[in-house]
PDB file of C-alpha atoms and ligand atoms in Angstrom:
ATOM      1  CA  UNK A   1      38.701 159.266 -15.989  1.00 46.00           C
ATOM      2  CA  UNK A   2      38.156 163.007 -15.411  1.00 50.00           C
ATOM      3  CA  UNK A   3      40.304 164.348 -12.550  1.00 53.00           C
ATOM      4  CA  UNK A   4      37.361 165.769 -10.536  1.00 56.00           C
ATOM      5  CA  UNK A   5      37.607 168.534  -7.976  1.00 59.00           C
ATOM      6  CA  UNK A   6      40.308 166.758  -5.973  1.00 58.00           C
ATOM      7  CA  UNK A   7      42.473 166.211  -9.060  1.00 54.00           C
ATOM      8  CA  UNK A   8      44.848 163.237  -8.851  1.00 53.00           C
ATOM      9  CA  UNK A   9      43.709 162.539  -5.291  1.00 52.00           C
ATOM     10  CA  UNK A  10      40.333 161.477  -6.614  1.00 44.00           C
ATOM     11  CA  UNK A  11      42.056 158.689  -8.516  1.00 50.00           C
ATOM     12  CA  UNK A  12      44.113 157.723  -5.476  1.00 56.00           C
ATOM     13  CA  UNK A  13      40.835 157.465  -3.545  1.00 58.00           C
ATOM     14  CA  UNK A  14      39.918 154.523  -5.766  1.00 83.00           C
ATOM     15  CA  UNK A  15      42.459 152.502  -3.792  1.00 95.00           C
ATOM     16  CA  UNK A  16      40.989 149.989  -1.357  1.00 97.00           C
ATOM     17  CA  UNK A  17      42.674 149.045   1.921  1.00 98.00           C
ATOM     18  CA  UNK A  18      42.415 145.328   2.696  1.00 98.00           C
ATOM     19  CA  UNK A  19      42.957 144.547   6.382  1.00 98.00           C
ATOM     20  CA  UNK A  20      43.573 141.020   7.601  1.00 98.00           C
ATOM     21  CA  UNK A  21      43.004 141.644  11.274  1.00 98.00           C
ATOM     22  CA  UNK A  22      41.728 140.746  14.699  1.00 98.00           C
ATOM     23  CA  UNK A  23      38.309 141.671  16.039  1.00 98.00           C
ATOM     24  CA  UNK A  24      38.020 141.714  19.839  1.00 98.00           C
ATOM     25  CA  UNK A  25      35.595 142.547  22.560  1.00 98.00           C
ATOM     26  CA  UNK A  26      37.630 144.916  24.722  1.00 98.00           C
ATOM     27  CA  UNK A  27      36.980 144.831  28.469  1.00 98.00           C
ATOM     28  CA  UNK A  28      38.718 147.965  29.684  1.00 98.00           C
ATOM     29  CA  UNK A  29      39.263 148.244  33.436  1.00 98.00           C
ATOM     30  CA  UNK A  30      40.263 151.547  35.016  1.00 98.00           C
ATOM     31  CA  UNK A  31      42.755 150.638  37.762  1.00 98.00           C
ATOM     32  CA  UNK A  32      44.661 152.683  40.379  1.00 98.00           C
ATOM     33  CA  UNK A  33      47.876 150.969  39.169  1.00 97.00           C
ATOM     34  CA  UNK A  34      48.779 148.151  36.804  1.00 97.00           C
ATOM     35  CA  UNK A  35      48.843 144.822  38.698  1.00 95.00           C
ATOM     36  CA  UNK A  36      52.298 143.341  39.328  1.00 94.00           C
ATOM     37  CA  UNK A  37      53.069 139.599  39.484  1.00 95.00           C
ATOM     38  CA  UNK A  38      50.923 137.888  42.118  1.00 96.00           C
ATOM     39  CA  UNK A  39      48.997 141.077  42.871  1.00 96.00           C
ATOM     40  CA  UNK A  40      45.210 141.519  42.955  1.00 97.00           C
ATOM     41  CA  UNK A  41      43.946 144.994  42.110  1.00 97.00           C
ATOM     42  CA  UNK A  42      40.312 146.146  42.337  1.00 98.00           C
ATOM     43  CA  UNK A  43      39.226 148.093  39.251  1.00 98.00           C
ATOM     44  CA  UNK A  44      37.369 151.386  39.565  1.00 98.00           C
ATOM     45  CA  UNK A  45      35.543 151.261  36.243  1.00 97.00           C
ATOM     46  CA  UNK A  46      34.689 148.843  33.411  1.00 98.00           C
ATOM     47  CA  UNK A  47      33.564 149.423  29.824  1.00 97.00           C
ATOM     48  CA  UNK A  48      33.067 147.003  26.951  1.00 96.00           C
ATOM     49  CA  UNK A  49      33.702 148.116  23.399  1.00 97.00           C
ATOM     50  CA  UNK A  50      34.969 147.111  19.990  1.00 98.00           C
ATOM     51  CA  UNK A  51      38.696 146.478  19.764  1.00 98.00           C
ATOM     52  CA  UNK A  52      41.414 144.292  18.326  1.00 98.00           C
ATOM     53  CA  UNK A  53      44.425 145.796  16.617  1.00 98.00           C
ATOM     54  CA  UNK A  54      43.035 144.883  13.203  1.00 98.00           C
ATOM     55  CA  UNK A  55      39.538 146.216  13.826  1.00 98.00           C
ATOM     56  CA  UNK A  56      40.932 149.411  15.358  1.00 98.00           C
ATOM     57  CA  UNK A  57      43.119 149.957  12.297  1.00 98.00           C
ATOM     58  CA  UNK A  58      40.208 149.337   9.911  1.00 98.00           C
ATOM     59  CA  UNK A  59      37.945 151.722  11.835  1.00 98.00           C
ATOM     60  CA  UNK A  60      40.673 154.395  11.913  1.00 98.00           C
ATOM     61  CA  UNK A  61      41.220 154.124   8.158  1.00 98.00           C
ATOM     62  CA  UNK A  62      37.477 154.236   7.469  1.00 98.00           C
ATOM     63  CA  UNK A  63      37.053 157.256   9.791  1.00 98.00           C
ATOM     64  CA  UNK A  64      39.919 158.822   7.801  1.00 98.00           C
ATOM     65  CA  UNK A  65      37.876 158.442   4.608  1.00 96.00           C
ATOM     66  CA  UNK A  66      39.562 155.359   3.134  1.00 97.00           C
ATOM     67  CA  UNK A  67      37.676 152.522   1.503  1.00 97.00           C
ATOM     68  CA  UNK A  68      38.336 149.572   3.815  1.00 98.00           C
ATOM     69  CA  UNK A  69      37.567 145.874   3.530  1.00 98.00           C
ATOM     70  CA  UNK A  70      38.135 143.872   6.711  1.00 98.00           C
ATOM     71  CA  UNK A  71      39.062 140.199   6.441  1.00 98.00           C
ATOM     72  CA  UNK A  72      38.732 138.212   9.667  1.00 98.00           C
ATOM     73  CA  UNK A  73      36.557 136.019  11.848  1.00 98.00           C
ATOM     74  CA  UNK A  74      34.336 136.128  14.919  1.00 98.00           C
ATOM     75  CA  UNK A  75      32.369 133.482  16.782  1.00 98.00           C
ATOM     76  CA  UNK A  76      28.575 133.329  17.049  1.00 98.00           C
ATOM     77  CA  UNK A  77      28.897 135.710  20.034  1.00 98.00           C
ATOM     78  CA  UNK A  78      30.546 138.383  17.870  1.00 98.00           C
ATOM     79  CA  UNK A  79      27.791 139.601  15.579  1.00 98.00           C
ATOM     80  CA  UNK A  80      27.548 142.875  17.494  1.00 98.00           C
ATOM     81  CA  UNK A  81      31.234 143.541  16.750  1.00 98.00           C
ATOM     82  CA  UNK A  82      30.767 142.983  13.014  1.00 98.00           C
ATOM     83  CA  UNK A  83      27.720 145.246  13.023  1.00 98.00           C
ATOM     84  CA  UNK A  84      29.693 147.930  14.783  1.00 98.00           C
ATOM     85  CA  UNK A  85      32.564 147.685  12.297  1.00 98.00           C
ATOM     86  CA  UNK A  86      29.985 148.149   9.559  1.00 98.00           C
ATOM     87  CA  UNK A  87      28.476 151.165  11.322  1.00 98.00           C
ATOM     88  CA  UNK A  88      31.919 152.775  11.240  1.00 98.00           C
ATOM     89  CA  UNK A  89      32.010 152.351   7.461  1.00 98.00           C
ATOM     90  CA  UNK A  90      34.093 149.192   7.143  1.00 98.00           C
ATOM     91  CA  UNK A  91      33.140 146.620   4.491  1.00 98.00           C
ATOM     92  CA  UNK A  92      32.534 143.420   6.486  1.00 98.00           C
ATOM     93  CA  UNK A  93      31.463 141.045   3.709  1.00 97.00           C
ATOM     94  CA  UNK A  94      34.630 139.025   4.323  1.00 98.00           C
ATOM     95  CA  UNK A  95      34.323 138.619   8.084  1.00 98.00           C
ATOM     96  CA  UNK A  96      33.383 134.983   8.665  1.00 98.00           C
ATOM     97  CA  UNK A  97      31.570 133.374  11.568  1.00 98.00           C
ATOM     98  CA  UNK A  98      33.529 130.345  12.808  1.00 98.00           C
ATOM     99  CA  UNK A  99      33.067 127.805  15.578  1.00 97.00           C
ATOM    100  CA  UNK A 100      35.397 129.526  18.073  1.00 98.00           C
ATOM    101  CA  UNK A 101      34.492 132.265  20.521  1.00 98.00           C
ATOM    102  CA  UNK A 102      35.145 135.840  19.431  1.00 98.00           C
ATOM    103  CA  UNK A 103      38.541 137.155  20.500  1.00 98.00           C
ATOM    104  CA  UNK A 104      38.605 139.339  23.580  1.00 98.00           C
ATOM    105  CA  UNK A 105      41.008 141.556  25.468  1.00 98.00           C
ATOM    106  CA  UNK A 106      41.265 142.338  29.166  1.00 98.00           C
ATOM    107  CA  UNK A 107      42.797 145.790  29.367  1.00 98.00           C
ATOM    108  CA  UNK A 108      43.975 147.496  32.537  1.00 98.00           C
ATOM    109  CA  UNK A 109      44.438 151.258  32.215  1.00 97.00           C
ATOM    110  CA  UNK A 110      46.394 153.136  34.896  1.00 97.00           C
ATOM    111  CA  UNK A 111      45.866 156.818  35.837  1.00 97.00           C
ATOM    112  CA  UNK A 112      48.864 157.865  33.696  1.00 95.00           C
ATOM    113  CA  UNK A 113      47.203 156.266  30.634  1.00 94.00           C
ATOM    114  CA  UNK A 114      49.576 153.284  30.471  1.00 94.00           C
ATOM    115  CA  UNK A 115      47.997 149.899  29.943  1.00 95.00           C
ATOM    116  CA  UNK A 116      48.604 146.198  30.087  1.00 96.00           C
ATOM    117  CA  UNK A 117      46.623 143.920  27.796  1.00 97.00           C
ATOM    118  CA  UNK A 118      45.815 140.231  27.912  1.00 97.00           C
ATOM    119  CA  UNK A 119      44.243 138.791  24.763  1.00 98.00           C
ATOM    120  CA  UNK A 120      42.362 135.605  24.061  1.00 98.00           C
ATOM    121  CA  UNK A 121      42.730 135.134  20.267  1.00 98.00           C
ATOM    122  CA  UNK A 122      39.696 132.833  19.786  1.00 98.00           C
ATOM    123  CA  UNK A 123      38.286 133.202  16.256  1.00 98.00           C
ATOM    124  CA  UNK A 124      41.133 135.551  15.237  1.00 98.00           C
ATOM    125  CA  UNK A 125      43.498 132.575  15.204  1.00 98.00           C
ATOM    126  CA  UNK A 126      41.039 130.339  13.331  1.00 98.00           C
ATOM    127  CA  UNK A 127      40.415 132.295  10.136  1.00 98.00           C
ATOM    128  CA  UNK A 128      39.925 129.638   7.438  1.00 97.00           C
ATOM    129  CA  UNK A 129      42.325 129.847   4.497  1.00 95.00           C
ATOM    130  CA  UNK A 130      39.499 130.335   1.992  1.00 94.00           C
ATOM    131  CA  UNK A 131      38.091 133.234   4.011  1.00 96.00           C
ATOM    132  CA  UNK A 132      41.546 134.807   4.056  1.00 96.00           C
ATOM    133  CA  UNK A 133      42.573 134.422   0.449  1.00 93.00           C
ATOM    134  CA  UNK A 134      39.315 134.537  -1.553  1.00 93.00           C
ATOM    135  CA  UNK A 135      38.708 138.277  -0.984  1.00 95.00           C
ATOM    136  CA  UNK A 136      42.033 139.150  -2.644  1.00 95.00           C
ATOM    137  CA  UNK A 137      40.542 137.970  -5.944  1.00 94.00           C
ATOM    138  CA  UNK A 138      38.414 141.137  -5.780  1.00 95.00           C
ATOM    139  CA  UNK A 139      41.435 143.385  -5.152  1.00 97.00           C
ATOM    140  CA  UNK A 140      42.997 145.494  -7.882  1.00 95.00           C
ATOM    141  CA  UNK A 141      46.624 146.217  -8.688  1.00 95.00           C
ATOM    142  CA  UNK A 142      47.621 149.234  -6.611  1.00 94.00           C
ATOM    143  CA  UNK A 143      45.298 148.434  -3.694  1.00 97.00           C
ATOM    144  CA  UNK A 144      46.923 148.110  -0.270  1.00 97.00           C
ATOM    145  CA  UNK A 145      46.995 145.113   2.090  1.00 98.00           C
ATOM    146  CA  UNK A 146      47.811 145.376   5.789  1.00 98.00           C
ATOM    147  CA  UNK A 147      48.143 142.786   8.563  1.00 98.00           C
ATOM    148  CA  UNK A 148      49.183 142.778  12.223  1.00 98.00           C
ATOM    149  CA  UNK A 149      50.246 139.965  14.502  1.00 97.00           C
ATOM    150  CA  UNK A 150      46.894 138.967  16.050  1.00 98.00           C
ATOM    151  CA  UNK A 151      45.613 136.558  13.374  1.00 98.00           C
ATOM    152  CA  UNK A 152      46.734 133.334  11.765  1.00 98.00           C
ATOM    153  CA  UNK A 153      48.038 133.269   8.199  1.00 97.00           C
ATOM    154  CA  UNK A 154      49.529 136.779   7.935  1.00 97.00           C
ATOM    155  CA  UNK A 155      52.695 135.813   6.049  1.00 97.00           C
ATOM    156  CA  UNK A 156      50.976 133.787   3.317  1.00 97.00           C
ATOM    157  CA  UNK A 157      48.276 136.430   2.917  1.00 98.00           C
ATOM    158  CA  UNK A 158      50.724 139.304   2.502  1.00 98.00           C
ATOM    159  CA  UNK A 159      52.829 137.249   0.068  1.00 98.00           C
ATOM    160  CA  UNK A 160      49.721 136.554  -2.047  1.00 97.00           C
ATOM    161  CA  UNK A 161      48.734 140.222  -1.922  1.00 97.00           C
ATOM    162  CA  UNK A 162      52.216 141.250  -3.054  1.00 97.00           C
ATOM    163  CA  UNK A 163      52.169 138.741  -5.918  1.00 97.00           C
ATOM    164  CA  UNK A 164      48.847 140.175  -7.041  1.00 96.00           C
ATOM    165  CA  UNK A 165      50.307 143.670  -7.305  1.00 96.00           C
ATOM    166  CA  UNK A 166      49.046 145.166  -4.034  1.00 97.00           C
ATOM    167  CA  UNK A 167      51.204 147.385  -1.900  1.00 97.00           C
ATOM    168  CA  UNK A 168      51.823 145.699   1.463  1.00 98.00           C
ATOM    169  CA  UNK A 169      52.091 146.956   5.034  1.00 98.00           C
ATOM    170  CA  UNK A 170      52.652 145.260   8.382  1.00 98.00           C
ATOM    171  CA  UNK A 171      52.092 146.594  11.875  1.00 98.00           C
ATOM    172  CA  UNK A 172      54.433 144.606  14.093  1.00 96.00           C
ATOM    173  CA  UNK A 173      52.130 144.320  17.103  1.00 94.00           C
ATOM    174  CA  UNK A 174      52.015 142.369  19.321  1.00 95.00           C
ATOM    175  CA  UNK A 175      55.729 142.219  18.604  1.00 96.00           C
ATOM    176  CA  UNK A 176      57.438 138.978  17.646  1.00 95.00           C
ATOM    177  CA  UNK A 177      60.707 139.246  15.677  1.00 95.00           C
ATOM    178  CA  UNK A 178      60.004 135.908  13.962  1.00 95.00           C
ATOM    179  CA  UNK A 179      56.624 137.094  12.724  1.00 97.00           C
ATOM    180  CA  UNK A 180      58.268 140.227  11.289  1.00 97.00           C
ATOM    181  CA  UNK A 181      61.046 138.121   9.728  1.00 96.00           C
ATOM    182  CA  UNK A 182      58.404 135.978   7.999  1.00 96.00           C
ATOM    183  CA  UNK A 183      56.888 138.951   6.136  1.00 97.00           C
ATOM    184  CA  UNK A 184      59.918 141.184   5.617  1.00 96.00           C
ATOM    185  CA  UNK A 185      60.651 140.094   2.042  1.00 96.00           C
ATOM    186  CA  UNK A 186      57.226 141.117   0.744  1.00 98.00           C
ATOM    187  CA  UNK A 187      56.782 144.390   2.646  1.00 98.00           C
ATOM    188  CA  UNK A 188      56.559 147.939   1.309  1.00 98.00           C
ATOM    189  CA  UNK A 189      55.815 149.537   4.677  1.00 98.00           C
ATOM    190  CA  UNK A 190      56.604 148.425   8.228  1.00 98.00           C
ATOM    191  CA  UNK A 191      55.247 150.183  11.328  1.00 98.00           C
ATOM    192  CA  UNK A 192      56.636 149.430  14.776  1.00 97.00           C
ATOM    193  CA  UNK A 193      57.492 151.240  17.997  1.00 96.00           C
ATOM    194  CA  UNK A 194      60.940 152.242  19.210  1.00 95.00           C
ATOM    195  CA  UNK A 195      61.373 149.345  21.647  1.00 93.00           C
ATOM    196  CA  UNK A 196      60.309 146.882  18.954  1.00 94.00           C
ATOM    197  CA  UNK A 197      62.670 148.512  16.454  1.00 96.00           C
ATOM    198  CA  UNK A 198      65.588 147.986  18.845  1.00 96.00           C
ATOM    199  CA  UNK A 199      64.584 144.372  19.445  1.00 95.00           C
ATOM    200  CA  UNK A 200      64.268 143.763  15.707  1.00 96.00           C
ATOM    201  CA  UNK A 201      67.679 145.295  15.047  1.00 96.00           C
ATOM    202  CA  UNK A 202      69.180 143.043  17.741  1.00 95.00           C
ATOM    203  CA  UNK A 203      67.440 139.944  16.335  1.00 94.00           C
ATOM    204  CA  UNK A 204      68.357 140.600  12.683  1.00 93.00           C
ATOM    205  CA  UNK A 205      71.692 142.366  13.156  1.00 95.00           C
ATOM    206  CA  UNK A 206      70.571 145.152  10.784  1.00 95.00           C
ATOM    207  CA  UNK A 207      69.353 148.733  11.289  1.00 95.00           C
ATOM    208  CA  UNK A 208      65.637 149.235  10.608  1.00 96.00           C
ATOM    209  CA  UNK A 209      66.557 151.558   7.744  1.00 95.00           C
ATOM    210  CA  UNK A 210      68.493 148.715   6.087  1.00 95.00           C
ATOM    211  CA  UNK A 211      65.832 146.021   6.035  1.00 95.00           C
ATOM    212  CA  UNK A 212      65.063 146.354   2.341  1.00 95.00           C
ATOM    213  CA  UNK A 213      61.568 147.674   3.184  1.00 97.00           C
ATOM    214  CA  UNK A 214      60.798 150.872   1.247  1.00 97.00           C
ATOM    215  CA  UNK A 215      59.295 152.745   4.196  1.00 98.00           C
ATOM    216  CA  UNK A 216      59.693 152.051   7.905  1.00 98.00           C
ATOM    217  CA  UNK A 217      57.845 154.099  10.534  1.00 98.00           C
ATOM    218  CA  UNK A 218      59.079 153.952  14.106  1.00 98.00           C
ATOM    219  CA  UNK A 219      56.646 155.422  16.643  1.00 97.00           C
ATOM    220  CA  UNK A 220      58.067 156.896  19.853  1.00 96.00           C
ATOM    221  CA  UNK A 221      54.971 157.824  21.898  1.00 92.00           C
ATOM    222  CA  UNK A 222      55.129 161.400  23.183  1.00 90.00           C
ATOM    223  CA  UNK A 223      58.473 161.826  21.370  1.00 94.00           C
ATOM    224  CA  UNK A 224      56.810 161.552  17.943  1.00 96.00           C
ATOM    225  CA  UNK A 225      58.004 159.225  15.200  1.00 97.00           C
ATOM    226  CA  UNK A 226      60.768 158.522  12.675  1.00 97.00           C
ATOM    227  CA  UNK A 227      60.330 157.741   8.997  1.00 98.00           C
ATOM    228  CA  UNK A 228      63.069 155.756   7.282  1.00 98.00           C
ATOM    229  CA  UNK A 229      62.374 156.180   3.549  1.00 97.00           C
ATOM    230  CA  UNK A 230      64.143 156.449   0.190  1.00 94.00           C
ATOM    231  CA  UNK A 231      65.566 159.838   1.163  1.00 92.00           C
ATOM    232  CA  UNK A 232      66.918 158.756   4.542  1.00 95.00           C
ATOM    233  CA  UNK A 233      65.597 159.348   8.023  1.00 97.00           C
ATOM    234  CA  UNK A 234      63.206 162.111   9.066  1.00 98.00           C
ATOM    235  CA  UNK A 235      61.739 162.861  12.517  1.00 97.00           C
ATOM    236  CA  UNK A 236      58.277 164.190  13.360  1.00 97.00           C
ATOM    237  CA  UNK A 237      57.627 165.599  16.852  1.00 96.00           C
ATOM    238  CA  UNK A 238      54.257 164.639  18.370  1.00 94.00           C
ATOM    239  CA  UNK A 239      51.593 167.201  19.328  1.00 95.00           C
ATOM    240  CA  UNK A 240      51.316 167.663  23.117  1.00 93.00           C
ATOM    241  CA  UNK A 241      48.185 166.412  24.884  1.00 95.00           C
ATOM    242  CA  UNK A 242      47.165 165.229  28.322  1.00 95.00           C
ATOM    243  CA  UNK A 243      47.316 161.432  28.272  1.00 96.00           C
ATOM    244  CA  UNK A 244      44.270 159.572  29.593  1.00 96.00           C
ATOM    245  CA  UNK A 245      44.459 156.192  27.845  1.00 97.00           C
ATOM    246  CA  UNK A 246      47.080 155.077  25.316  1.00 96.00           C
ATOM    247  CA  UNK A 247      45.103 151.980  24.224  1.00 97.00           C
ATOM    248  CA  UNK A 248      44.584 151.870  20.453  1.00 97.00           C
ATOM    249  CA  UNK A 249      46.683 154.964  19.715  1.00 97.00           C
ATOM    250  CA  UNK A 250      49.206 152.942  17.690  1.00 97.00           C
ATOM    251  CA  UNK A 251      46.424 151.272  15.697  1.00 98.00           C
ATOM    252  CA  UNK A 252      44.844 154.670  15.033  1.00 98.00           C
ATOM    253  CA  UNK A 253      48.189 156.056  13.864  1.00 98.00           C
ATOM    254  CA  UNK A 254      48.675 153.128  11.472  1.00 98.00           C
ATOM    255  CA  UNK A 255      45.123 153.334  10.093  1.00 98.00           C
ATOM    256  CA  UNK A 256      45.417 157.066   9.496  1.00 98.00           C
ATOM    257  CA  UNK A 257      48.807 156.755   7.782  1.00 98.00           C
ATOM    258  CA  UNK A 258      47.482 154.094   5.405  1.00 98.00           C
ATOM    259  CA  UNK A 259      44.277 156.019   4.731  1.00 98.00           C
ATOM    260  CA  UNK A 260      46.250 159.181   4.028  1.00 97.00           C
ATOM    261  CA  UNK A 261      48.464 157.346   1.529  1.00 97.00           C
ATOM    262  CA  UNK A 262      45.381 155.783  -0.064  1.00 95.00           C
ATOM    263  CA  UNK A 263      43.861 159.255  -0.425  1.00 92.00           C
ATOM    264  CA  UNK A 264      47.009 160.365  -2.263  1.00 93.00           C
ATOM    265  CA  UNK A 265      48.778 162.292   0.513  1.00 95.00           C
ATOM    266  CA  UNK A 266      52.588 162.316   0.542  1.00 96.00           C
ATOM    267  CA  UNK A 267      54.000 160.269   3.436  1.00 97.00           C
ATOM    268  CA  UNK A 268      54.940 163.334   5.528  1.00 97.00           C
ATOM    269  CA  UNK A 269      51.377 164.670   5.409  1.00 97.00           C
ATOM    270  CA  UNK A 270      49.870 161.255   6.109  1.00 97.00           C
ATOM    271  CA  UNK A 271      52.132 161.021   9.173  1.00 98.00           C
ATOM    272  CA  UNK A 272      51.094 164.502  10.309  1.00 97.00           C
ATOM    273  CA  UNK A 273      47.387 163.627  10.220  1.00 97.00           C
ATOM    274  CA  UNK A 274      48.042 160.284  11.882  1.00 98.00           C
ATOM    275  CA  UNK A 275      49.894 161.993  14.725  1.00 97.00           C
ATOM    276  CA  UNK A 276      46.967 164.328  15.372  1.00 97.00           C
ATOM    277  CA  UNK A 277      44.533 161.382  15.302  1.00 98.00           C
ATOM    278  CA  UNK A 278      46.732 159.430  17.748  1.00 97.00           C
ATOM    279  CA  UNK A 279      47.065 162.488  20.006  1.00 97.00           C
ATOM    280  CA  UNK A 280      43.274 162.932  20.139  1.00 97.00           C
ATOM    281  CA  UNK A 281      42.997 159.222  20.855  1.00 97.00           C
ATOM    282  CA  UNK A 282      45.309 159.198  23.903  1.00 96.00           C
ATOM    283  CA  UNK A 283      43.334 162.090  25.363  1.00 96.00           C
ATOM    284  CA  UNK A 284      40.155 159.953  25.562  1.00 96.00           C
ATOM    285  CA  UNK A 285      39.181 156.508  26.843  1.00 96.00           C
ATOM    286  CA  UNK A 286      38.306 153.510  24.686  1.00 96.00           C
ATOM    287  CA  UNK A 287      39.548 151.850  21.525  1.00 97.00           C
ATOM    288  CA  UNK A 288      37.665 151.519  18.193  1.00 98.00           C
ATOM    289  CA  UNK A 289      34.675 153.434  19.536  1.00 97.00           C
ATOM    290  CA  UNK A 290      36.847 156.415  20.480  1.00 97.00           C
ATOM    291  CA  UNK A 291      38.731 156.888  17.191  1.00 98.00           C
ATOM    292  CA  UNK A 292      38.294 160.438  15.824  1.00 98.00           C
ATOM    293  CA  UNK A 293      37.039 161.080  12.312  1.00 97.00           C
ATOM    294  CA  UNK A 294      38.846 163.126   9.680  1.00 97.00           C
ATOM    295  CA  UNK A 295      36.871 166.284  10.434  1.00 97.00           C
ATOM    296  CA  UNK A 296      37.857 166.174  14.113  1.00 97.00           C
ATOM    297  CA  UNK A 297      41.474 165.634  13.079  1.00 97.00           C
ATOM    298  CA  UNK A 298      41.439 168.489  10.605  1.00 95.00           C
ATOM    299  CA  UNK A 299      39.691 170.835  13.077  1.00 96.00           C
ATOM    300  CA  UNK A 300      41.979 169.938  16.012  1.00 94.00           C
ATOM    301  CA  UNK A 301      44.207 172.736  17.303  1.00 88.00           C
ATOM    302  CA  UNK A 302      46.863 170.972  19.355  1.00 85.00           C
ATOM    303  CA  UNK A 303      49.962 172.432  20.949  1.00 76.00           C
ATOM    304  CA  UNK A 304      53.026 171.535  18.799  1.00 74.00           C
TER     305      UNK A 304
HETATM  306  O1  RIB B   1      46.071 147.988  20.474  1.00 80.11           O
HETATM  307  C1  RIB B   1      44.967 147.899  21.300  1.00 80.11           C
HETATM  308  C2  RIB B   1      44.250 146.609  21.077  1.00 80.11           C
HETATM  309  O2  RIB B   1      45.062 145.527  21.464  1.00 80.11           O
HETATM  310  C3  RIB B   1      42.978 146.443  21.880  1.00 80.11           C
HETATM  311  O3  RIB B   1      41.855 146.928  21.206  1.00 80.11           O
HETATM  312  C4  RIB B   1      42.941 144.963  22.202  1.00 80.11           C
HETATM  313  O4  RIB B   1      41.827 144.303  21.684  1.00 80.11           O
HETATM  314  C5  RIB B   1      44.250 144.386  21.683  1.00 80.11           C
HETATM  315  O5  RIB B   1      44.097 143.763  20.466  1.00 80.11           O
END
């Protein structure tokens, strides 16, 4: 095909990102402090929005100009969430309605932006096998498949995607070393945070750079991130912002990285854009509904 005004990138933009991921109703409570064991805390504010690590990632990638197909499930009470995903540009033809309630999350956000999250998986853990696997028949060699740890069937789905010639990625959240171990052999890209990386190294007895996964990204919050790739380890400092709410920042980072790669950016540039998107995200409240689009990211002037 002709290269077009974006040259080779135009061809890279033909890549589709397939997300097997959770879709939640997020109930976000603004609290004076995160509740400790046995403690009751009165919230000072409540909002409901679209969330779920999978949905957040899909929305981030779509807002970053990737072509995204979301594979997942909601209950009859979740049609609004599917409509909202669609409004953000995500292809929702493969989101099924099942006989479980839609997943939800109860999120407490403290004044320093830290959170604690309780999830009820509901429909996210009841995605029928046919709903999961059938969409991959539409995928093309070179497309990308990504999963996180909030649905059933991630390992089998990623293995099928890999066999079909897709490039595979896994976001290890919520973290479970066994879930990571189950997908490791078929992964091209693994994204996890620094605490999770340490736990994984302890569980497997190997450094994250020696897992046999081509690229590993370790996020470190305000400290930035590390990329373990073919040429060794490289660090990226994070832009400085005032933190209001860290919820969904990791999902936004992952979605932007994958979208950048799908659009043909080299990894370092995809990371750079993802860091700006995540920085904008922590400076505002909310999850999927608060994710910045590519124009906001490109126009942002943040302190290095
Ligand atoms: O990462 C943030 C997300 O975790 C929230 O949107 C919530 O739904 C939980 O899945």
